[in-house]
Amino acid sequence: MAGRDPAAAGHFTTLQVRGGCVQGRDLHVDRLRQASLRMYGTAPGPDALRSRARGALAAAGMDEGDCTLRIRIQSVGDALQVDVDIEPPRHASPQPLRVRAHPGPRALPEVKHLALDHQLEARRAAQEGGCDDALFVTADGSIAEGTFWNIALWDGETATWPEGPVLAGVTLSLLRQALAQAAIPQRSIPVRLDAIGAYRAAFALNSTGIQDIAAIDGHVFGGDARFGAWLRALLAASPWEPF
């Protein structure tokens, strides 16, 4: 697939709404503003973004409902256009992922943009190879991010966030805050693909929640159900707020 210009495609954020409320509301709003400033030099105000989301939820009868909400921003002429999509709610699959390394990173990795060709192609290639999804790896063999998710690694004592050209997702940010408050050791370091044998478990994180990673290429993780339960409990305890 030919790549698209991220700035021309636009950018977005995706949230899970439960009972009309969301987790990490201000982080999502800030993501949209920072991406707009990066791509276009201007950004909608936080109040305007929250009002647009509230209006879309109300129009869909989701003031107190459950759904997936996506806020998209694109440059149209001399203005920024904000659109909101509402879809059925999504949940992280209980089925562990088997992922395959794929050359990356994607263009403008720090932005959640709509130029998705590279991500979709990577996922398609992984599935054709018998896996579920793809993990982007840099030219020097360092782990970056999944197609639509961040990765967390656990060695039995410390949670590791691989450093690299990635989008720091909202779920990742919420979990980093929660781990710090719970005094669970964590670190951000470069992690090479050939060093994953040092970790007993891996997890994929995005707006749907947390999904175990069973294997990366030929390496099968032993898993750690206890730590996985801790992560899910910490995420579940993050506040839910209305727009």
XYZ file of C-alpha atoms in Angstrom:
243
model
C 0.000 0.000 0.000
C 1.210 3.498 -0.740
C 1.688 5.632 2.359
C -0.399 8.721 2.943
C 0.756 12.039 4.384
C -0.250 11.987 8.076
C -1.003 15.707 8.103
C -3.338 15.365 5.118
C -5.023 12.293 6.588
C -5.672 13.870 9.984
C -5.432 12.425 13.479
C -7.722 10.952 16.117
C -8.194 9.467 19.547
C -10.399 6.535 20.544
C -12.112 6.103 23.907
C -14.314 3.540 25.559
C -17.418 5.088 27.102
C -19.128 3.341 29.999
C -22.209 4.870 31.582
C -21.471 8.073 29.681
C -18.017 8.388 31.284
C -14.452 7.805 30.078
C -11.044 7.141 31.581
C -8.173 9.530 30.930
C -10.475 12.222 29.569
C -7.989 15.071 29.899
C -5.182 12.942 28.462
C -7.281 12.261 25.356
C -8.145 15.951 24.969
C -4.501 16.942 25.398
C -3.473 14.295 22.826
C -5.795 15.879 20.266
C -4.552 19.377 20.994
C -0.861 18.476 20.912
C -1.260 16.521 17.673
C -3.105 19.428 16.058
C -0.404 21.870 17.126
C 2.285 19.522 15.791
C 0.572 18.903 12.454
C -1.217 22.193 11.787
C 0.193 24.829 14.123
C -3.182 25.420 15.752
C -5.602 23.443 17.899
C -9.194 23.485 19.163
C -9.602 24.517 22.786
C -10.209 21.824 25.404
C -13.696 23.121 26.192
C -14.652 23.008 22.508
C -13.464 19.408 22.196
C -15.306 18.296 25.309
C -18.469 20.070 24.146
C -18.260 18.370 20.747
C -17.946 14.951 22.410
C -20.833 15.676 24.803
C -23.050 16.773 21.937
C -22.302 13.652 19.904
C -23.021 11.365 22.861
C -26.293 13.176 23.558
C -27.359 13.006 19.907
C -26.703 9.251 19.920
C -28.602 8.731 23.175
C -25.375 7.770 24.911
C -25.377 10.309 27.759
C -25.295 7.363 30.148
C -24.613 4.592 27.656
C -21.754 2.316 26.640
C -19.997 2.817 23.306
C -16.728 3.397 21.483
C -16.150 7.075 20.739
C -13.622 8.327 18.203
C -12.762 12.004 17.797
C -11.115 12.890 14.465
C -9.461 16.151 13.497
C -8.583 17.067 9.926
C -7.491 20.221 8.164
C -10.164 21.415 5.727
C -9.243 24.576 3.895
C -8.063 27.070 6.483
C -9.932 25.456 9.373
C -9.788 22.363 11.525
C -12.755 20.033 11.273
C -13.698 17.947 14.309
C -15.817 14.840 13.726
C -17.038 12.267 16.232
C -17.817 8.633 15.433
C -19.837 6.446 17.792
C -19.691 2.662 17.500
C -20.562 -0.330 19.709
C -18.388 -0.779 22.805
C -15.231 -2.852 22.508
C -13.433 -5.020 25.026
C -9.953 -6.502 25.111
C -9.997 -10.093 23.933
C -9.262 -12.762 26.571
C -7.371 -14.681 23.872
C -3.605 -14.023 24.102
C -1.972 -12.497 21.038
C 0.702 -14.155 18.942
C 2.618 -11.364 17.237
C 5.301 -11.105 14.590
C 8.053 -8.512 14.334
C 7.627 -6.074 11.453
C 10.035 -3.390 10.195
C 9.008 0.005 11.516
C 8.422 2.507 12.838
C 5.411 4.129 11.278
C 5.581 7.708 10.035
C 5.263 10.392 12.736
C 4.977 7.731 15.450
C 4.279 10.165 18.292
C 0.940 11.101 16.668
C -2.162 8.900 16.436
C -2.779 9.825 12.822
C -5.149 8.487 10.192
C -2.474 7.461 7.672
C -2.971 3.833 8.669
C -1.616 2.021 5.598
C 1.606 0.869 7.272
C -0.231 -0.469 10.327
C -2.898 -2.284 8.348
C -0.342 -3.793 5.986
C 1.778 -4.991 8.926
C -1.232 -6.638 10.564
C -2.292 -8.261 7.294
C 1.201 -9.657 6.714
C 1.356 -11.029 10.261
C -2.016 -12.737 9.875
C -0.997 -14.243 6.559
C 2.027 -15.631 8.409
C -0.173 -17.325 11.004
C 0.003 -14.675 13.727
C -2.611 -12.288 15.113
C -0.844 -8.954 14.850
C 2.461 -7.178 14.257
C 5.017 -5.543 16.533
C 7.072 -2.741 15.024
C 10.823 -3.070 15.462
C 13.397 -0.434 14.553
C 16.326 -0.979 12.192
C 18.649 -1.743 15.127
C 16.302 -4.443 16.450
C 14.679 -2.425 19.232
C 11.032 -2.997 20.124
C 8.799 0.005 19.443
C 5.010 -0.551 19.505
C 2.248 -2.714 18.113
C 0.061 -1.730 15.203
C -2.568 -0.127 17.432
C -1.184 -0.786 20.898
C 1.691 -0.241 23.293
C 3.616 -3.105 24.849
C 4.497 -3.706 28.509
C 7.038 -6.322 29.618
C 7.326 -7.978 33.045
C 10.358 -9.851 34.394
C 8.830 -10.871 37.718
C 9.961 -7.760 39.577
C 9.819 -4.727 37.310
C 7.483 -3.498 34.589
C 9.428 -2.381 31.519
C 8.231 0.083 28.906
C 10.394 -0.278 25.776
C 11.799 3.074 24.703
C 11.550 3.904 21.040
C 9.643 5.818 18.379
C 6.129 5.214 19.734
C 2.821 6.802 20.524
C 2.574 6.991 24.311
C -0.990 5.752 24.638
C -3.483 6.926 27.225
C -3.817 3.436 28.718
C -0.023 3.296 29.046
C -0.026 6.677 30.803
C -2.792 5.633 33.193
C -0.952 2.435 34.084
C 2.351 4.215 34.639
C 0.640 6.547 37.079
C -1.102 3.645 38.818
C 2.088 1.564 39.089
C 3.906 4.521 40.624
C 1.133 5.034 43.187
C 1.188 1.311 44.000
C 5.003 1.404 44.401
C 5.457 -1.332 41.771
C 8.896 -0.902 40.145
C 8.905 0.228 36.530
C 11.419 1.541 34.026
C 11.698 2.830 30.473
C 14.678 1.406 28.591
C 15.510 0.315 25.039
C 14.669 -3.388 24.629
C 16.091 -5.335 21.736
C 14.003 -8.089 20.205
C 16.745 -10.605 20.923
C 16.552 -9.778 24.664
C 12.900 -10.693 25.268
C 13.928 -13.974 26.847
C 14.595 -11.981 30.039
C 10.858 -11.341 30.459
C 8.252 -13.763 31.701
C 5.192 -11.906 30.398
C 4.145 -9.270 27.886
C 0.924 -7.296 27.458
C -0.687 -5.231 24.696
C -2.387 -2.019 25.852
C -4.868 0.218 24.077
C -8.252 1.864 24.596
C -9.999 -1.508 24.905
C -7.822 -2.497 27.865
C -5.105 -5.098 28.388
C -4.467 -8.260 26.384
C -1.829 -10.891 27.151
C 0.831 -11.521 24.511
C 1.502 -15.246 24.192
C 4.486 -15.056 21.856
C 6.662 -12.772 19.765
C 8.018 -14.558 16.716
C 9.387 -17.857 18.029
C 9.616 -16.809 21.681
C 6.754 -18.054 23.869
C 6.234 -16.217 27.166
C 5.627 -18.245 30.315
C 3.064 -15.655 31.419
C 2.228 -14.229 34.833
C -1.487 -14.339 35.649
C -0.956 -12.592 38.980
C 0.744 -9.558 37.464
C -1.810 -9.469 34.646
C -4.571 -9.336 37.263
C -2.740 -6.500 39.056
C -2.507 -4.497 35.840
C -6.189 -4.968 35.068
C -7.189 -4.047 38.617
C -5.050 -0.911 38.521
C -6.573 0.141 35.207
C -10.111 -0.584 36.415
C -9.498 1.688 39.414
C -8.616 4.673 37.218
C -11.382 7.309 37.527
C -14.244 7.465 35.035
C -15.287 11.025 34.179
C -18.028 12.608 32.044
C -17.112 14.879 29.151
